[in-house]
Amino acid sequence: MMATAIEFKNVKKSYGSKVVLDEFCLSVSQGEFVTIIGSSGCGKTTVLKMVNGLIQPSGGDILINGQSIRQMDMIALRRNIGYAIQGSVLFPHMTVEQNISYVPSLLNKKDKQKTKSAVSKWMRIVGLDEELRGRYPYELSGGQQQRVGIARALAASPDILLMDEPFGAVDEITRGQLQDELHQIYHKTGITVLFVTHDISEALKLGTKILVMDQGKIQQYGTPQELLQHPATPFVDHLVEKERRYCRMPEEQLIHCQYSGVNDSST
Ligand SMILES: Nc1ncnc2c1ncn2[C@@H]1O[C@H](COP(=O)(O)OP(=O)(O)OP(=O)(O)O)[C@@H](O)[C@H]1O
Ligand SMILES: [Mg+2]
């Protein structure tokens, strides 16, 4: 059994009288790639932001590697957790290089050359051309900004990566490429990932486990296979229905079909 990386214990979150999460329990093993999907406003972003302390629970507790985040130093916690969100989250007054090296250069003040080559490495991994190095965020396309954001999140070599609809704003082709790149990075690093998406195909393609939420409640938490073959609620059944129709074939081939979009060969 893999150790538990993230654990929500009876977490409650409310804003005034509005309850967003109620008795929310979730256990994520180290090295798991969890995709989170559910209706708008159901609490996905809230769950993600609670992991790195950007939102405090109203009740219950959250453990990271077995330790309550209430007892943790927030700066140390966030240094170990990469966070990539949709939209422009880059520092607008910094170049691509400065954005990506923001954390490594903090940690690596003495060795500028090491930081430079780390930036090159991450730019290569996320598919950014070297010539973009000196550009500012406003001089980049949406997809390029997204890649810089992912490179920056990864450059700190975090144990946990939180991604909130990171590929929401990019075109289909770029999205497919980013998915493949992320899948490979995940396999190479053994990082634990929480990834919010609105797209069930993306959730099934990337996730080793999928968390389906509706109205602050967990509908199902299981492997792609479990969701497709044994949807726990009508909500899940409806969600995966279309995916099943694409893949009318014997059960043992179903999963292969779901993953066939991901190119597993190393770059
Ligand atoms: N600061 C706040 N004050 C009051 N209500 C809030 C606050 N932040 C979030 N909410 C409410 O909490 C609920 C959950 O929000 P959350 O951002 O987690 O949803 P989500 O699942 O990420 O939705 P989406 O898919 O639209 O991004 C929503 O109903 C939202 O309106
Ligand atoms: Mg959200």
PDB file of C-alpha atoms and ligand atoms in Angstrom:
ATOM      1  CA  MET A   1       0.000   0.000   0.000  1.00  0.00           C
ATOM      2  CA  MET A   2       1.193   3.462  -0.918  1.00  0.00           C
ATOM      3  CA  ALA A   3       1.308   6.029   1.877  1.00  0.00           C
ATOM      4  CA  THR A   4      -1.446   8.628   2.007  1.00  0.00           C
ATOM      5  CA  ALA A   5      -0.396  11.978   0.558  1.00  0.00           C
ATOM      6  CA  ILE A   6      -3.568  13.980   1.170  1.00  0.00           C
ATOM      7  CA  GLU A   7      -6.401  13.261   3.541  1.00  0.00           C
ATOM      8  CA  PHE A   8      -9.612  15.200   4.141  1.00  0.00           C
ATOM      9  CA  LYS A   9     -11.213  14.234   7.435  1.00  0.00           C
ATOM     10  CA  ASN A  10     -14.836  15.264   7.824  1.00  0.00           C
ATOM     11  CA  VAL A  11     -14.106  18.626   6.292  1.00  0.00           C
ATOM     12  CA  LYS A  12     -16.806  21.223   6.383  1.00  0.00           C
ATOM     13  CA  LYS A  13     -16.816  24.533   4.566  1.00  0.00           C
ATOM     14  CA  SER A  14     -19.553  27.090   4.679  1.00  0.00           C
ATOM     15  CA  TYR A  15     -19.909  30.737   3.757  1.00  0.00           C
ATOM     16  CA  GLY A  16     -22.500  32.209   6.086  1.00  0.00           C
ATOM     17  CA  SER A  17     -25.453  29.853   5.907  1.00  0.00           C
ATOM     18  CA  LYS A  18     -24.340  28.360   2.591  1.00  0.00           C
ATOM     19  CA  VAL A  19     -22.725  24.959   3.079  1.00  0.00           C
ATOM     20  CA  VAL A  20     -20.247  24.171   0.290  1.00  0.00           C
ATOM     21  CA  LEU A  21     -18.702  20.993   1.731  1.00  0.00           C
ATOM     22  CA  ASP A  22     -20.241  18.853   4.437  1.00  0.00           C
ATOM     23  CA  GLU A  23     -18.423  15.992   6.159  1.00  0.00           C
ATOM     24  CA  PHE A  24     -16.130  15.702   3.158  1.00  0.00           C
ATOM     25  CA  CYS A  25     -13.757  12.709   3.406  1.00  0.00           C
ATOM     26  CA  LEU A  26     -11.140  11.853   0.827  1.00  0.00           C
ATOM     27  CA  SER A  27      -7.906   9.927   0.926  1.00  0.00           C
ATOM     28  CA  VAL A  28      -5.358  10.298  -1.882  1.00  0.00           C
ATOM     29  CA  SER A  29      -2.400   7.905  -2.022  1.00  0.00           C
ATOM     30  CA  GLN A  30       1.075   9.087  -2.945  1.00  0.00           C
ATOM     31  CA  GLY A  31       1.630   9.001  -6.691  1.00  0.00           C
ATOM     32  CA  GLU A  32      -2.056   9.044  -7.552  1.00  0.00           C
ATOM     33  CA  PHE A  33      -3.358  11.230 -10.387  1.00  0.00           C
ATOM     34  CA  VAL A  34      -6.803  12.313  -9.237  1.00  0.00           C
ATOM     35  CA  THR A  35      -9.052  14.129 -11.684  1.00  0.00           C
ATOM     36  CA  ILE A  36     -11.967  16.034 -10.142  1.00  0.00           C
ATOM     37  CA  ILE A  37     -15.139  16.642 -12.081  1.00  0.00           C
ATOM     38  CA  GLY A  38     -18.578  17.909 -11.145  1.00  0.00           C
ATOM     39  CA  SER A  39     -21.193  20.582 -11.713  1.00  0.00           C
ATOM     40  CA  SER A  40     -20.238  24.249 -11.556  1.00  0.00           C
ATOM     41  CA  GLY A  41     -20.176  25.568  -8.006  1.00  0.00           C
ATOM     42  CA  CYS A  42     -20.044  22.102  -6.416  1.00  0.00           C
ATOM     43  CA  GLY A  43     -16.822  22.869  -4.533  1.00  0.00           C
ATOM     44  CA  LYS A  44     -13.955  21.627  -6.736  1.00  0.00           C
ATOM     45  CA  THR A  45     -11.809  24.751  -6.480  1.00  0.00           C
ATOM     46  CA  THR A  46     -12.588  24.916  -2.770  1.00  0.00           C
ATOM     47  CA  VAL A  47     -11.190  21.395  -2.298  1.00  0.00           C
ATOM     48  CA  LEU A  48      -8.019  22.283  -4.222  1.00  0.00           C
ATOM     49  CA  LYS A  49      -7.392  25.538  -2.372  1.00  0.00           C
ATOM     50  CA  MET A  50      -7.807  23.806   0.966  1.00  0.00           C
ATOM     51  CA  VAL A  51      -4.863  21.525   0.190  1.00  0.00           C
ATOM     52  CA  ASN A  52      -2.408  24.425   0.117  1.00  0.00           C
ATOM     53  CA  GLY A  53      -4.119  26.493   2.765  1.00  0.00           C
ATOM     54  CA  LEU A  54      -5.551  29.203   0.502  1.00  0.00           C
ATOM     55  CA  ILE A  55      -8.965  28.370   1.993  1.00  0.00           C
ATOM     56  CA  GLN A  56      -9.394  27.335   5.623  1.00  0.00           C
ATOM     57  CA  PRO A  57     -11.939  24.648   6.520  1.00  0.00           C
ATOM     58  CA  SER A  58     -14.802  25.615   8.841  1.00  0.00           C
ATOM     59  CA  GLY A  59     -14.540  22.185  10.443  1.00  0.00           C
ATOM     60  CA  GLY A  60     -12.664  18.891  10.231  1.00  0.00           C
ATOM     61  CA  ASP A  61      -9.011  18.541   9.289  1.00  0.00           C
ATOM     62  CA  ILE A  62      -6.707  18.135   6.308  1.00  0.00           C
ATOM     63  CA  LEU A  63      -3.533  16.077   6.532  1.00  0.00           C
ATOM     64  CA  ILE A  64      -0.591  16.292   4.143  1.00  0.00           C
ATOM     65  CA  ASN A  65       1.742  13.308   4.459  1.00  0.00           C
ATOM     66  CA  GLY A  66       0.028  12.525   7.754  1.00  0.00           C
ATOM     67  CA  GLN A  67       0.459  15.986   9.263  1.00  0.00           C
ATOM     68  CA  SER A  68      -2.378  18.413   9.911  1.00  0.00           C
ATOM     69  CA  ILE A  69      -1.993  21.588   7.877  1.00  0.00           C
ATOM     70  CA  ARG A  70      -3.128  23.507  10.947  1.00  0.00           C
ATOM     71  CA  GLN A  71       0.291  22.741  12.429  1.00  0.00           C
ATOM     72  CA  MET A  72       2.277  23.496   9.311  1.00  0.00           C
ATOM     73  CA  ASP A  73       4.179  26.557   8.243  1.00  0.00           C
ATOM     74  CA  MET A  74       2.217  27.830   5.218  1.00  0.00           C
ATOM     75  CA  ILE A  75       5.310  28.910   3.296  1.00  0.00           C
ATOM     76  CA  ALA A  76       6.940  25.498   3.675  1.00  0.00           C
ATOM     77  CA  LEU A  77       3.643  23.830   2.782  1.00  0.00           C
ATOM     78  CA  ARG A  78       3.225  25.836  -0.425  1.00  0.00           C
ATOM     79  CA  ARG A  79       6.839  25.367  -1.436  1.00  0.00           C
ATOM     80  CA  ASN A  80       6.085  21.671  -1.614  1.00  0.00           C
ATOM     81  CA  ILE A  81       2.831  22.076  -3.538  1.00  0.00           C
ATOM     82  CA  GLY A  82       2.678  23.342  -7.107  1.00  0.00           C
ATOM     83  CA  TYR A  83      -0.447  25.261  -8.064  1.00  0.00           C
ATOM     84  CA  ALA A  84      -1.494  25.959 -11.638  1.00  0.00           C
ATOM     85  CA  ILE A  85      -4.816  27.624 -12.309  1.00  0.00           C
ATOM     86  CA  GLN A  86      -6.691  28.707 -15.363  1.00  0.00           C
ATOM     87  CA  GLY A  87      -6.324  32.243 -16.652  1.00  0.00           C
ATOM     88  CA  SER A  88      -3.471  34.633 -16.221  1.00  0.00           C
ATOM     89  CA  VAL A  89      -1.654  33.795 -13.041  1.00  0.00           C
ATOM     90  CA  LEU A  90       1.784  34.714 -14.299  1.00  0.00           C
ATOM     91  CA  PHE A  91       3.603  37.689 -12.840  1.00  0.00           C
ATOM     92  CA  PRO A  92       2.886  40.285 -15.540  1.00  0.00           C
ATOM     93  CA  HIS A  93       6.035  42.325 -14.936  1.00  0.00           C
ATOM     94  CA  MET A  94       8.321  39.298 -15.244  1.00  0.00           C
ATOM     95  CA  THR A  95       9.617  37.531 -18.345  1.00  0.00           C
ATOM     96  CA  VAL A  96       8.985  33.856 -19.087  1.00  0.00           C
ATOM     97  CA  GLU A  97      12.387  33.027 -17.620  1.00  0.00           C
ATOM     98  CA  GLN A  98      11.777  35.058 -14.468  1.00  0.00           C
ATOM     99  CA  ASN A  99       8.336  33.527 -14.028  1.00  0.00           C
ATOM    100  CA  ILE A 100       9.600  29.958 -14.304  1.00  0.00           C
ATOM    101  CA  SER A 101      12.670  30.542 -12.167  1.00  0.00           C
ATOM    102  CA  TYR A 102      10.758  32.406  -9.482  1.00  0.00           C
ATOM    103  CA  VAL A 103      10.927  29.552  -6.987  1.00  0.00           C
ATOM    104  CA  PRO A 104      14.140  27.804  -8.097  1.00  0.00           C
ATOM    105  CA  SER A 105      16.025  31.101  -7.963  1.00  0.00           C
ATOM    106  CA  LEU A 106      14.753  31.728  -4.455  1.00  0.00           C
ATOM    107  CA  LEU A 107      16.119  28.367  -3.429  1.00  0.00           C
ATOM    108  CA  ASN A 108      19.163  28.527  -5.642  1.00  0.00           C
ATOM    109  CA  LYS A 109      20.458  32.071  -5.206  1.00  0.00           C
ATOM    110  CA  LYS A 110      24.143  31.244  -5.564  1.00  0.00           C
ATOM    111  CA  ASP A 111      24.009  29.122  -8.673  1.00  0.00           C
ATOM    112  CA  LYS A 112      22.567  31.260 -11.481  1.00  0.00           C
ATOM    113  CA  GLN A 113      23.746  28.829 -14.170  1.00  0.00           C
ATOM    114  CA  LYS A 114      21.905  25.964 -12.515  1.00  0.00           C
ATOM    115  CA  THR A 115      18.720  28.020 -12.474  1.00  0.00           C
ATOM    116  CA  LYS A 116      19.178  28.926 -16.156  1.00  0.00           C
ATOM    117  CA  SER A 117      19.521  25.327 -17.216  1.00  0.00           C
ATOM    118  CA  ALA A 118      16.568  24.319 -15.040  1.00  0.00           C
ATOM    119  CA  VAL A 119      14.456  26.917 -16.873  1.00  0.00           C
ATOM    120  CA  SER A 120      15.594  25.501 -20.230  1.00  0.00           C
ATOM    121  CA  LYS A 121      14.728  22.004 -19.104  1.00  0.00           C
ATOM    122  CA  TRP A 122      11.199  22.920 -18.032  1.00  0.00           C
ATOM    123  CA  MET A 123      10.583  25.009 -21.138  1.00  0.00           C
ATOM    124  CA  ARG A 124      11.570  22.009 -23.230  1.00  0.00           C
ATOM    125  CA  ILE A 125       9.371  19.641 -21.228  1.00  0.00           C
ATOM    126  CA  VAL A 126       6.233  21.750 -21.588  1.00  0.00           C
ATOM    127  CA  GLY A 127       6.987  22.485 -25.244  1.00  0.00           C
ATOM    128  CA  LEU A 128       7.968  26.162 -25.122  1.00  0.00           C
ATOM    129  CA  ASP A 129      10.405  27.507 -27.689  1.00  0.00           C
ATOM    130  CA  GLU A 130      13.650  28.956 -26.261  1.00  0.00           C
ATOM    131  CA  GLU A 131      13.028  32.232 -28.114  1.00  0.00           C
ATOM    132  CA  LEU A 132      10.112  32.956 -25.761  1.00  0.00           C
ATOM    133  CA  ARG A 133      12.469  33.171 -22.795  1.00  0.00           C
ATOM    134  CA  GLY A 134      12.656  36.958 -22.675  1.00  0.00           C
ATOM    135  CA  ARG A 135       9.000  37.672 -23.453  1.00  0.00           C
ATOM    136  CA  TYR A 136       6.417  39.062 -21.045  1.00  0.00           C
ATOM    137  CA  PRO A 137       3.097  37.284 -20.465  1.00  0.00           C
ATOM    138  CA  TYR A 138       1.140  39.801 -22.586  1.00  0.00           C
ATOM    139  CA  GLU A 139       3.391  38.884 -25.535  1.00  0.00           C
ATOM    140  CA  LEU A 140       2.333  35.214 -25.359  1.00  0.00           C
ATOM    141  CA  SER A 141      -0.685  33.294 -26.637  1.00  0.00           C
ATOM    142  CA  GLY A 142      -3.127  31.754 -24.146  1.00  0.00           C
ATOM    143  CA  GLY A 143      -1.665  28.286 -24.674  1.00  0.00           C
ATOM    144  CA  GLN A 144       1.882  29.567 -24.204  1.00  0.00           C
ATOM    145  CA  GLN A 145       0.888  31.348 -20.980  1.00  0.00           C
ATOM    146  CA  GLN A 146      -0.654  28.107 -19.808  1.00  0.00           C
ATOM    147  CA  ARG A 147       2.587  26.239 -20.488  1.00  0.00           C
ATOM    148  CA  VAL A 148       4.619  28.827 -18.597  1.00  0.00           C
ATOM    149  CA  GLY A 149       2.233  28.431 -15.654  1.00  0.00           C
ATOM    150  CA  ILE A 150       2.690  24.671 -15.679  1.00  0.00           C
ATOM    151  CA  ALA A 151       6.471  24.963 -16.035  1.00  0.00           C
ATOM    152  CA  ARG A 152       6.544  27.352 -13.086  1.00  0.00           C
ATOM    153  CA  ALA A 153       4.434  25.004 -10.967  1.00  0.00           C
ATOM    154  CA  LEU A 154       6.698  22.065 -11.826  1.00  0.00           C
ATOM    155  CA  ALA A 155      10.012  23.915 -11.554  1.00  0.00           C
ATOM    156  CA  ALA A 156       9.855  23.877  -7.769  1.00  0.00           C
ATOM    157  CA  SER A 157       9.841  20.042  -7.930  1.00  0.00           C
ATOM    158  CA  PRO A 158       6.799  19.810  -5.680  1.00  0.00           C
ATOM    159  CA  ASP A 159       5.541  16.529  -4.216  1.00  0.00           C
ATOM    160  CA  ILE A 160       1.972  17.555  -4.951  1.00  0.00           C
ATOM    161  CA  LEU A 161       0.637  19.368  -7.986  1.00  0.00           C
ATOM    162  CA  LEU A 162      -2.764  21.103  -7.913  1.00  0.00           C
ATOM    163  CA  MET A 163      -4.245  22.042 -11.275  1.00  0.00           C
ATOM    164  CA  ASP A 164      -7.535  23.875 -11.671  1.00  0.00           C
ATOM    165  CA  GLU A 165      -8.857  23.509 -15.228  1.00  0.00           C
ATOM    166  CA  PRO A 166      -5.349  24.204 -16.523  1.00  0.00           C
ATOM    167  CA  PHE A 167      -6.198  23.385 -20.135  1.00  0.00           C
ATOM    168  CA  GLY A 168      -9.600  25.061 -20.200  1.00  0.00           C
ATOM    169  CA  ALA A 169      -8.618  28.024 -22.332  1.00  0.00           C
ATOM    170  CA  VAL A 170      -6.571  26.332 -25.057  1.00  0.00           C
ATOM    171  CA  ASP A 171      -7.577  24.828 -28.404  1.00  0.00           C
ATOM    172  CA  GLU A 172      -8.155  21.084 -28.915  1.00  0.00           C
ATOM    173  CA  ILE A 173      -4.739  20.342 -30.448  1.00  0.00           C
ATOM    174  CA  THR A 174      -2.770  22.212 -27.806  1.00  0.00           C
ATOM    175  CA  ARG A 175      -4.909  20.615 -25.138  1.00  0.00           C
ATOM    176  CA  GLY A 176      -4.102  17.130 -26.446  1.00  0.00           C
ATOM    177  CA  GLN A 177      -0.388  17.953 -26.469  1.00  0.00           C
ATOM    178  CA  LEU A 178      -0.483  19.370 -22.955  1.00  0.00           C
ATOM    179  CA  GLN A 179      -2.349  16.285 -21.733  1.00  0.00           C
ATOM    180  CA  ASP A 180       0.301  13.992 -23.228  1.00  0.00           C
ATOM    181  CA  GLU A 181       3.109  16.101 -21.767  1.00  0.00           C
ATOM    182  CA  LEU A 182       1.531  16.150 -18.333  1.00  0.00           C
ATOM    183  CA  HIS A 183       0.953  12.396 -18.481  1.00  0.00           C
ATOM    184  CA  GLN A 184       4.639  11.851 -19.235  1.00  0.00           C
ATOM    185  CA  ILE A 185       5.820  14.260 -16.529  1.00  0.00           C
ATOM    186  CA  TYR A 186       3.581  12.444 -14.077  1.00  0.00           C
ATOM    187  CA  HIS A 187       5.070   9.088 -15.028  1.00  0.00           C
ATOM    188  CA  LYS A 188       8.631  10.368 -14.810  1.00  0.00           C
ATOM    189  CA  THR A 189       8.286  12.168 -11.483  1.00  0.00           C
ATOM    190  CA  GLY A 190       5.843  10.047  -9.471  1.00  0.00           C
ATOM    191  CA  ILE A 191       4.232  13.296  -8.292  1.00  0.00           C
ATOM    192  CA  THR A 192       0.754  13.289  -6.693  1.00  0.00           C
ATOM    193  CA  VAL A 193      -1.696  15.292  -8.803  1.00  0.00           C
ATOM    194  CA  LEU A 194      -5.131  16.792  -8.167  1.00  0.00           C
ATOM    195  CA  PHE A 195      -6.562  18.010 -11.453  1.00  0.00           C
ATOM    196  CA  VAL A 196      -9.927  19.760 -11.853  1.00  0.00           C
ATOM    197  CA  THR A 197     -11.614  19.520 -15.235  1.00  0.00           C
ATOM    198  CA  HIS A 198     -15.037  19.996 -16.821  1.00  0.00           C
ATOM    199  CA  ASP A 199     -14.251  17.421 -19.481  1.00  0.00           C
ATOM    200  CA  ILE A 200     -15.084  13.789 -18.702  1.00  0.00           C
ATOM    201  CA  SER A 201     -12.871  12.494 -21.551  1.00  0.00           C
ATOM    202  CA  GLU A 202      -9.942  14.389 -20.058  1.00  0.00           C
ATOM    203  CA  ALA A 203     -10.829  13.108 -16.572  1.00  0.00           C
ATOM    204  CA  LEU A 204     -10.879   9.489 -17.754  1.00  0.00           C
ATOM    205  CA  LYS A 205      -7.791   9.869 -19.918  1.00  0.00           C
ATOM    206  CA  LEU A 206      -5.513  11.400 -17.270  1.00  0.00           C
ATOM    207  CA  GLY A 207      -6.825  10.122 -13.959  1.00  0.00           C
ATOM    208  CA  THR A 208      -5.699   6.993 -12.180  1.00  0.00           C
ATOM    209  CA  LYS A 209      -8.705   7.893 -10.032  1.00  0.00           C
ATOM    210  CA  ILE A 210     -11.627  10.168 -10.690  1.00  0.00           C
ATOM    211  CA  LEU A 211     -13.520  12.097  -8.055  1.00  0.00           C
ATOM    212  CA  VAL A 212     -17.053  12.946  -9.130  1.00  0.00           C
ATOM    213  CA  MET A 213     -18.750  15.636  -7.049  1.00  0.00           C
ATOM    214  CA  ASP A 214     -22.213  17.129  -7.013  1.00  0.00           C
ATOM    215  CA  GLN A 215     -23.523  19.691  -4.536  1.00  0.00           C
ATOM    216  CA  GLY A 216     -20.575  19.268  -2.167  1.00  0.00           C
ATOM    217  CA  LYS A 217     -21.012  15.512  -1.983  1.00  0.00           C
ATOM    218  CA  ILE A 218     -18.825  12.776  -3.412  1.00  0.00           C
ATOM    219  CA  GLN A 219     -20.789  10.816  -6.000  1.00  0.00           C
ATOM    220  CA  GLN A 220     -17.985   8.389  -6.709  1.00  0.00           C
ATOM    221  CA  TYR A 221     -14.243   8.055  -6.220  1.00  0.00           C
ATOM    222  CA  GLY A 222     -12.819   5.310  -8.367  1.00  0.00           C
ATOM    223  CA  THR A 223     -10.693   4.215 -11.295  1.00  0.00           C
ATOM    224  CA  PRO A 224     -11.783   4.979 -14.883  1.00  0.00           C
ATOM    225  CA  GLN A 225     -12.765   1.341 -15.198  1.00  0.00           C
ATOM    226  CA  GLU A 226     -14.953   1.463 -12.079  1.00  0.00           C
ATOM    227  CA  LEU A 227     -16.734   4.598 -13.265  1.00  0.00           C
ATOM    228  CA  LEU A 228     -17.405   3.211 -16.715  1.00  0.00           C
ATOM    229  CA  GLN A 229     -18.461  -0.233 -15.586  1.00  0.00           C
ATOM    230  CA  HIS A 230     -20.047   0.444 -12.203  1.00  0.00           C
ATOM    231  CA  PRO A 231     -21.275   4.034 -11.952  1.00  0.00           C
ATOM    232  CA  ALA A 232     -22.323   4.533  -8.341  1.00  0.00           C
ATOM    233  CA  THR A 233     -25.130   7.034  -8.917  1.00  0.00           C
ATOM    234  CA  PRO A 234     -27.366   8.219 -11.771  1.00  0.00           C
ATOM    235  CA  PHE A 235     -25.258  11.403 -11.862  1.00  0.00           C
ATOM    236  CA  VAL A 236     -22.109   9.385 -12.653  1.00  0.00           C
ATOM    237  CA  ASP A 237     -23.959   7.133 -15.058  1.00  0.00           C
ATOM    238  CA  HIS A 238     -25.146  10.161 -17.030  1.00  0.00           C
ATOM    239  CA  LEU A 239     -21.648  11.670 -16.975  1.00  0.00           C
ATOM    240  CA  VAL A 240     -19.904   8.617 -18.468  1.00  0.00           C
ATOM    241  CA  GLU A 241     -22.718   7.605 -20.831  1.00  0.00           C
ATOM    242  CA  LYS A 242     -21.258   9.333 -23.877  1.00  0.00           C
ATOM    243  CA  GLU A 243     -17.790   7.902 -23.207  1.00  0.00           C
ATOM    244  CA  ARG A 244     -19.259   4.420 -23.141  1.00  0.00           C
ATOM    245  CA  ARG A 245     -21.022   4.930 -26.435  1.00  0.00           C
ATOM    246  CA  TYR A 246     -17.688   5.787 -28.066  1.00  0.00           C
ATOM    247  CA  CYS A 247     -16.257   2.532 -26.811  1.00  0.00           C
ATOM    248  CA  ARG A 248     -18.688  -0.291 -27.450  1.00  0.00           C
ATOM    249  CA  MET A 249     -16.328  -3.189 -27.051  1.00  0.00           C
ATOM    250  CA  PRO A 250     -15.511  -5.982 -24.598  1.00  0.00           C
ATOM    251  CA  GLU A 251     -14.870  -4.763 -21.068  1.00  0.00           C
ATOM    252  CA  GLU A 252     -11.175  -5.615 -20.957  1.00  0.00           C
ATOM    253  CA  GLN A 253     -10.568  -3.436 -24.015  1.00  0.00           C
ATOM    254  CA  LEU A 254     -12.552  -0.541 -22.657  1.00  0.00           C
ATOM    255  CA  ILE A 255      -9.713   0.888 -20.614  1.00  0.00           C
ATOM    256  CA  HIS A 256      -7.237   0.536 -23.433  1.00  0.00           C
ATOM    257  CA  CYS A 257      -9.643   2.565 -25.520  1.00  0.00           C
ATOM    258  CA  GLN A 258      -9.841   5.284 -22.884  1.00  0.00           C
ATOM    259  CA  TYR A 259      -6.086   5.583 -22.671  1.00  0.00           C
ATOM    260  CA  SER A 260      -5.363   5.285 -26.363  1.00  0.00           C
ATOM    261  CA  GLY A 261      -5.238   9.090 -26.657  1.00  0.00           C
ATOM    262  CA  VAL A 262      -2.183   9.220 -24.460  1.00  0.00           C
ATOM    263  CA  ASN A 263       1.160   8.699 -26.087  1.00  0.00           C
ATOM    264  CA  ASP A 264       3.268   6.797 -23.609  1.00  0.00           C
ATOM    265  CA  SER A 265       6.589   6.859 -25.432  1.00  0.00           C
ATOM    266  CA  SER A 266       9.262   8.983 -23.808  1.00  0.00           C
ATOM    267  CA  THR A 267      10.466  12.129 -25.467  1.00  0.00           C
TER     268      THR A 267
HETATM  269  N1  LIG B   1     -15.567  33.707  -0.871  1.00  0.00           N
HETATM  270  C1  LIG B   1     -16.772  33.144  -1.070  1.00  0.00           C
HETATM  271  N2  LIG B   1     -17.882  33.619  -0.464  1.00  0.00           N
HETATM  272  C2  LIG B   1     -19.079  33.048  -0.647  1.00  0.00           C
HETATM  273  N3  LIG B   1     -19.310  31.968  -1.401  1.00  0.00           N
HETATM  274  C3  LIG B   1     -18.247  31.445  -2.051  1.00  0.00           C
HETATM  275  C4  LIG B   1     -16.917  31.990  -1.918  1.00  0.00           C
HETATM  276  N4  LIG B   1     -16.072  31.240  -2.660  1.00  0.00           N
HETATM  277  C5  LIG B   1     -16.824  30.293  -3.235  1.00  0.00           C
HETATM  278  N5  LIG B   1     -18.137  30.407  -2.876  1.00  0.00           N
HETATM  279  C6  LIG B   1     -19.232  29.510  -3.274  1.00  0.00           C
HETATM  280  O1  LIG B   1     -18.864  28.184  -2.955  1.00  0.00           O
HETATM  281  C7  LIG B   1     -19.340  27.286  -3.936  1.00  0.00           C
HETATM  282  C8  LIG B   1     -18.202  26.408  -4.424  1.00  0.00           C
HETATM  283  O2  LIG B   1     -17.276  27.198  -5.120  1.00  0.00           O
HETATM  284  P1  LIG B   1     -16.082  26.570  -5.948  1.00  0.00           P
HETATM  285  O3  LIG B   1     -15.290  27.686  -6.482  1.00  0.00           O
HETATM  286  O4  LIG B   1     -15.385  25.571  -5.116  1.00  0.00           O
HETATM  287  O5  LIG B   1     -16.878  25.823  -7.130  1.00  0.00           O
HETATM  288  P2  LIG B   1     -16.328  24.965  -8.359  1.00  0.00           P
HETATM  289  O6  LIG B   1     -16.805  23.584  -8.202  1.00  0.00           O
HETATM  290  O7  LIG B   1     -14.867  25.170  -8.495  1.00  0.00           O
HETATM  291  O8  LIG B   1     -17.110  25.640  -9.597  1.00  0.00           O
HETATM  292  P3  LIG B   1     -16.630  25.926 -11.125  1.00  0.00           P
HETATM  293  O9  LIG B   1     -16.723  24.608 -11.836  1.00  0.00           O
HETATM  294  O10 LIG B   1     -17.658  26.891 -11.621  1.00  0.00           O
HETATM  295  O11 LIG B   1     -15.246  26.476 -11.086  1.00  0.00           O
HETATM  296  C9  LIG B   1     -19.997  28.117  -5.016  1.00  0.00           C
HETATM  297  O12 LIG B   1     -21.392  28.080  -4.841  1.00  0.00           O
HETATM  298  C10 LIG B   1     -19.451  29.506  -4.763  1.00  0.00           C
HETATM  299  O13 LIG B   1     -20.386  30.484  -5.145  1.00  0.00           O
HETATM  300 MG    MG B   2     -13.658  26.142  -9.908  1.00  0.00          MG
END
